[in-house]
Amino acid sequence: AQHMITLEGHRLELSPTEFDLLAYLAQKAPCVVTPRELVQQVQGYDCDRYEAGDIVRHHIHRIRQKAQACGGSSSFIRTVRGVGYALDT
């Protein structure tokens, strides 16, 4: 309801897309989610797997950067090579 995420006691300042992506991963945890599913569910459109991979990779990178910048760990998002992403719980 507050649209706020904290990591190790630090507030993460995320864009609306980054927030929605992270919230969707949290909802699906500990399952691995494909980039294509993330784009479909978070951004509301369909694209091929390569385009989806590029889109999601950019957002995941920004979330990890922001997590490190606020003093948190960036390893809470696990990359499963060739498949997708999952939150470590």
Coordinates of N, CA, C and O in Angstrom, one line a residue:
A1 N 0.8 -1.2 0.0 CA 0.0 0.0 0.0 C 0.9 1.3 0.0 O 0.5 2.3 -0.6
Q2 N 2.0 1.2 0.6 CA 2.9 2.4 0.7 C 3.8 2.5 -0.5 O 4.5 3.5 -0.6
H3 N 3.9 1.4 -1.3 CA 4.9 1.4 -2.4 C 6.3 1.7 -1.9 O 7.0 2.6 -2.5
M4 N 6.7 1.0 -0.9 CA 8.0 1.2 -0.3 C 8.7 -0.1 0.0 O 8.0 -1.1 0.4
I5 N 9.9 -0.2 -0.4 CA 10.7 -1.5 -0.1 C 11.9 -1.1 0.7 O 12.6 -0.1 0.4
T6 N 12.2 -1.9 1.7 CA 13.4 -1.7 2.5 C 14.2 -2.9 2.4 O 13.7 -4.0 2.3
L7 N 15.5 -2.7 2.4 CA 16.5 -3.8 2.3 C 17.5 -3.6 3.5 O 18.2 -2.6 3.5
E8 N 17.5 -4.6 4.4 CA 18.5 -4.5 5.5 C 18.3 -3.2 6.2 O 19.3 -2.5 6.6
G9 N 17.1 -2.7 6.4 CA 16.8 -1.5 7.1 C 17.0 -0.2 6.3 O 16.7 0.9 6.8
H10 N 17.3 -0.3 5.1 CA 17.5 0.9 4.2 C 16.4 0.9 3.2 O 16.1 -0.1 2.6
R11 N 15.9 2.1 3.0 CA 14.8 2.3 2.0 C 15.4 2.3 0.6 O 16.3 3.1 0.3
L12 N 14.8 1.5 -0.3 CA 15.2 1.5 -1.7 C 14.4 2.5 -2.5 O 13.1 2.4 -2.4
E13 N 15.0 3.4 -3.2 CA 14.2 4.4 -4.0 C 14.2 3.8 -5.4 O 15.1 3.9 -6.2
L14 N 13.0 3.2 -5.8 CA 12.9 2.5 -7.0 C 11.9 3.2 -7.9 O 10.9 3.9 -7.4
S15 N 12.1 3.1 -9.2 CA 11.1 3.6 -10.2 C 9.8 2.7 -10.1 O 9.9 1.6 -9.5
P16 N 8.7 3.2 -10.6 CA 7.5 2.3 -10.5 C 7.7 1.0 -11.2 O 7.2 0.0 -10.7
T17 N 8.4 0.9 -12.3 CA 8.6 -0.3 -13.0 C 9.5 -1.2 -12.2 O 9.3 -2.4 -12.0
E18 N 10.6 -0.7 -11.6 CA 11.5 -1.5 -10.7 C 10.7 -2.0 -9.5 O 10.9 -3.2 -9.1
F19 N 9.9 -1.2 -8.9 CA 9.1 -1.6 -7.8 C 8.2 -2.7 -8.2 O 8.1 -3.8 -7.5
D20 N 7.5 -2.6 -9.3 CA 6.5 -3.6 -9.7 C 7.3 -4.9 -10.0 O 6.8 -6.0 -9.7
L21 N 8.4 -4.8 -10.7 CA 9.2 -6.0 -11.0 C 9.6 -6.8 -9.7 O 9.5 -8.0 -9.6
L22 N 10.1 -6.0 -8.8 CA 10.6 -6.6 -7.5 C 9.4 -7.2 -6.7 O 9.5 -8.3 -6.2
A23 N 8.2 -6.5 -6.8 CA 7.0 -7.0 -6.1 C 6.6 -8.3 -6.7 O 6.1 -9.3 -6.1
Y24 N 6.6 -8.4 -8.1 CA 6.2 -9.6 -8.8 C 7.1 -10.8 -8.4 O 6.7 -11.9 -8.2
L25 N 8.4 -10.5 -8.4 CA 9.4 -11.5 -8.0 C 9.1 -12.0 -6.6 O 9.2 -13.2 -6.3
A26 N 8.8 -11.1 -5.7 CA 8.5 -11.5 -4.3 C 7.2 -12.3 -4.2 O 7.2 -13.3 -3.5
Q27 N 6.3 -12.0 -5.1 CA 5.0 -12.7 -5.1 C 5.2 -14.2 -5.6 O 4.6 -15.1 -5.1
K28 N 6.2 -14.3 -6.5 CA 6.4 -15.7 -7.1 C 7.5 -16.4 -6.4 O 7.8 -17.6 -6.7
A29 N 8.2 -15.8 -5.4 CA 9.4 -16.4 -4.7 C 8.9 -17.7 -4.1 O 7.8 -17.8 -3.6
P30 N 9.7 -18.7 -4.1 CA 11.1 -18.8 -4.6 C 11.2 -19.3 -6.1 O 12.3 -19.7 -6.5
C31 N 10.1 -19.3 -6.8 CA 10.1 -19.8 -8.2 C 10.9 -18.8 -9.1 O 11.0 -17.6 -8.8
V32 N 11.5 -19.4 -10.1 CA 12.2 -18.6 -11.1 C 11.2 -18.1 -12.2 O 10.3 -18.9 -12.6
V33 N 11.3 -16.8 -12.5 CA 10.4 -16.2 -13.4 C 11.2 -15.8 -14.7 O 12.3 -15.2 -14.6
T34 N 10.6 -16.1 -15.8 CA 11.3 -15.8 -17.1 C 11.2 -14.3 -17.4 O 10.3 -13.6 -16.9
P35 N 12.2 -13.7 -18.1 CA 12.0 -12.3 -18.5 C 10.8 -12.0 -19.2 O 10.1 -10.9 -19.0
R36 N 10.4 -12.9 -20.1 CA 9.2 -12.7 -20.9 C 7.9 -12.6 -20.0 O 7.1 -11.7 -20.2
E37 N 7.8 -13.4 -19.0 CA 6.7 -13.4 -18.0 C 6.8 -12.0 -17.2 O 5.7 -11.4 -17.0
L38 N 8.0 -11.6 -16.9 CA 8.1 -10.3 -16.1 C 7.6 -9.2 -17.0 O 6.8 -8.3 -16.5
V39 N 8.0 -9.1 -18.2 CA 7.5 -8.0 -19.1 C 6.0 -8.1 -19.3 O 5.3 -7.1 -19.2
Q40 N 5.5 -9.3 -19.5 CA 4.0 -9.4 -19.7 C 3.3 -9.0 -18.4 O 2.3 -8.2 -18.5
Q41 N 3.7 -9.4 -17.3 CA 3.0 -9.2 -16.0 C 3.2 -7.8 -15.5 O 2.3 -7.2 -14.9
V42 N 4.4 -7.3 -15.6 CA 4.7 -6.0 -15.0 C 4.5 -4.8 -15.9 O 4.0 -3.8 -15.5
Q43 N 4.8 -5.0 -17.2 CA 4.7 -3.9 -18.1 C 3.5 -4.0 -19.1 O 3.2 -3.1 -19.8
G44 N 2.9 -5.2 -19.1 CA 1.6 -5.3 -19.8 C 1.7 -5.5 -21.3 O 0.7 -5.3 -21.9
Y45 N 2.8 -6.0 -21.8 CA 2.8 -6.2 -23.2 C 3.7 -7.5 -23.5 O 4.4 -7.9 -22.6
D46 N 3.5 -8.0 -24.7 CA 4.3 -9.2 -25.1 C 5.4 -8.8 -26.0 O 5.3 -7.9 -26.8
C47 N 6.5 -9.5 -25.9 CA 7.6 -9.3 -26.8 C 8.4 -10.6 -26.9 O 8.1 -11.6 -26.1
D48 N 9.3 -10.7 -27.8 CA 10.1 -12.0 -27.9 C 11.1 -12.1 -26.7 O 11.3 -11.2 -26.0
R49 N 11.6 -13.3 -26.5 CA 12.4 -13.6 -25.4 C 13.7 -12.7 -25.3 O 14.2 -12.4 -24.3
Y50 N 14.2 -12.4 -26.5 CA 15.5 -11.6 -26.5 C 15.3 -10.2 -26.1 O 16.0 -9.6 -25.3
E51 N 14.2 -9.6 -26.6 CA 13.8 -8.2 -26.2 C 13.5 -8.2 -24.7 O 13.9 -7.3 -24.0
A52 N 12.7 -9.2 -24.3 CA 12.4 -9.3 -22.8 C 13.6 -9.4 -22.0 O 13.7 -8.8 -20.9
G53 N 14.6 -10.2 -22.4 CA 15.8 -10.4 -21.7 C 16.6 -9.1 -21.5 O 17.1 -8.7 -20.4
D54 N 16.6 -8.3 -22.6 CA 17.3 -7.0 -22.5 C 16.6 -6.0 -21.6 O 17.2 -5.3 -20.8
I55 N 15.3 -6.0 -21.7 CA 14.5 -5.1 -20.9 C 14.7 -5.4 -19.4 O 15.0 -4.5 -18.6
V56 N 14.5 -6.6 -19.0 CA 14.5 -7.0 -17.6 C 16.0 -6.9 -17.1 O 16.2 -6.5 -16.0
R57 N 16.9 -7.3 -17.9 CA 18.3 -7.2 -17.5 C 18.7 -5.8 -17.0 O 19.3 -5.6 -16.0
H58 N 18.2 -4.8 -17.8 CA 18.5 -3.4 -17.4 C 17.8 -3.1 -16.1 O 18.5 -2.4 -15.2
H59 N 16.6 -3.4 -15.9 CA 15.9 -3.1 -14.6 C 16.5 -3.8 -13.4 O 16.7 -3.2 -12.4
I60 N 16.9 -5.1 -13.6 CA 17.5 -5.8 -12.5 C 18.9 -5.2 -12.2 O 19.2 -5.0 -11.0
H61 N 19.6 -4.8 -13.2 CA 20.9 -4.1 -12.9 C 20.7 -2.8 -12.1 O 21.4 -2.6 -11.2
R62 N 19.7 -2.0 -12.5 CA 19.4 -0.8 -11.7 C 19.0 -1.1 -10.3 O 19.4 -0.4 -9.4
I63 N 18.2 -2.1 -10.1 CA 17.8 -2.5 -8.7 C 19.0 -2.9 -7.9 O 19.2 -2.5 -6.7
R64 N 19.9 -3.7 -8.5 CA 21.1 -4.1 -7.8 C 22.0 -2.9 -7.4 O 22.6 -2.9 -6.4
Q65 N 22.1 -2.0 -8.4 CA 23.0 -0.8 -8.1 C 22.4 0.0 -7.0 O 23.1 0.5 -6.1
K66 N 21.1 0.2 -7.0 CA 20.4 1.0 -5.9 C 20.6 0.3 -4.6 O 20.7 0.9 -3.5
A67 N 20.5 -1.0 -4.6 CA 20.6 -1.8 -3.3 C 22.0 -1.6 -2.8 O 22.2 -1.4 -1.6
Q68 N 23.0 -1.7 -3.6 CA 24.4 -1.5 -3.2 C 24.7 -0.1 -2.7 O 25.4 0.2 -1.7
A69 N 24.1 0.9 -3.4 CA 24.3 2.3 -3.1 C 23.7 2.7 -1.7 O 24.3 3.5 -1.0
C70 N 22.7 2.0 -1.3 CA 22.1 2.3 0.0 C 22.7 1.4 1.1 O 22.2 1.4 2.3
G71 N 23.7 0.7 0.8 CA 24.4 -0.1 1.8 C 23.9 -1.6 2.0 O 24.4 -2.3 2.8
G72 N 23.0 -2.0 1.1 CA 22.5 -3.3 1.2 C 23.2 -4.3 0.2 O 24.1 -3.9 -0.5
S73 N 22.8 -5.5 0.3 CA 23.4 -6.5 -0.6 C 22.6 -6.6 -1.9 O 21.4 -6.4 -1.9
S74 N 23.3 -6.8 -3.0 CA 22.6 -7.0 -4.2 C 22.3 -8.4 -4.6 O 21.8 -8.7 -5.7
S75 N 22.7 -9.3 -3.7 CA 22.6 -10.8 -4.1 C 21.2 -11.4 -3.8 O 21.0 -12.6 -3.9
F76 N 20.2 -10.5 -3.4 CA 18.9 -11.1 -3.1 C 18.1 -11.5 -4.3 O 17.2 -12.2 -4.3
I77 N 18.6 -10.9 -5.5 CA 18.0 -11.4 -6.8 C 18.9 -12.3 -7.4 O 20.1 -12.0 -7.7
R78 N 18.5 -13.6 -7.6 CA 19.3 -14.6 -8.2 C 19.0 -14.7 -9.6 O 17.9 -14.8 -10.1
T79 N 20.1 -14.7 -10.4 CA 20.0 -15.0 -11.9 C 20.2 -16.4 -12.1 O 21.2 -17.0 -11.7
V80 N 19.2 -17.0 -12.8 CA 19.3 -18.4 -13.3 C 19.6 -18.4 -14.8 O 18.7 -18.1 -15.5
R81 N 20.8 -18.6 -15.1 CA 21.3 -18.4 -16.5 C 20.4 -19.2 -17.5 O 20.2 -20.4 -17.3
G82 N 20.0 -18.5 -18.5 CA 19.2 -19.1 -19.5 C 17.7 -19.4 -19.2 O 16.9 -19.9 -20.0
V83 N 17.3 -19.0 -17.9 CA 16.0 -19.2 -17.5 C 15.3 -17.9 -17.1 O 14.3 -17.5 -17.6
G84 N 15.9 -17.3 -16.0 CA 15.2 -16.0 -15.5 C 15.8 -15.6 -14.2 O 17.0 -15.8 -13.9
Y85 N 14.9 -15.1 -13.3 CA 15.3 -14.5 -12.1 C 14.4 -15.0 -11.0 O 13.3 -15.3 -11.2
A86 N 15.0 -15.0 -9.8 CA 14.2 -15.4 -8.6 C 14.7 -14.6 -7.4 O 15.9 -14.2 -7.4
L87 N 13.9 -14.4 -6.4 CA 14.3 -13.8 -5.2 C 14.7 -14.9 -4.2 O 14.1 -15.9 -4.1
D88 N 15.9 -14.7 -3.6 CA 16.3 -15.6 -2.6 C 15.5 -15.3 -1.3 O 15.5 -14.2 -0.9
T89 N 15.0 -16.4 -0.8 CA 14.2 -16.2 0.5 C 14.8 -16.8 1.7 O 15.7 -17.6 1.5

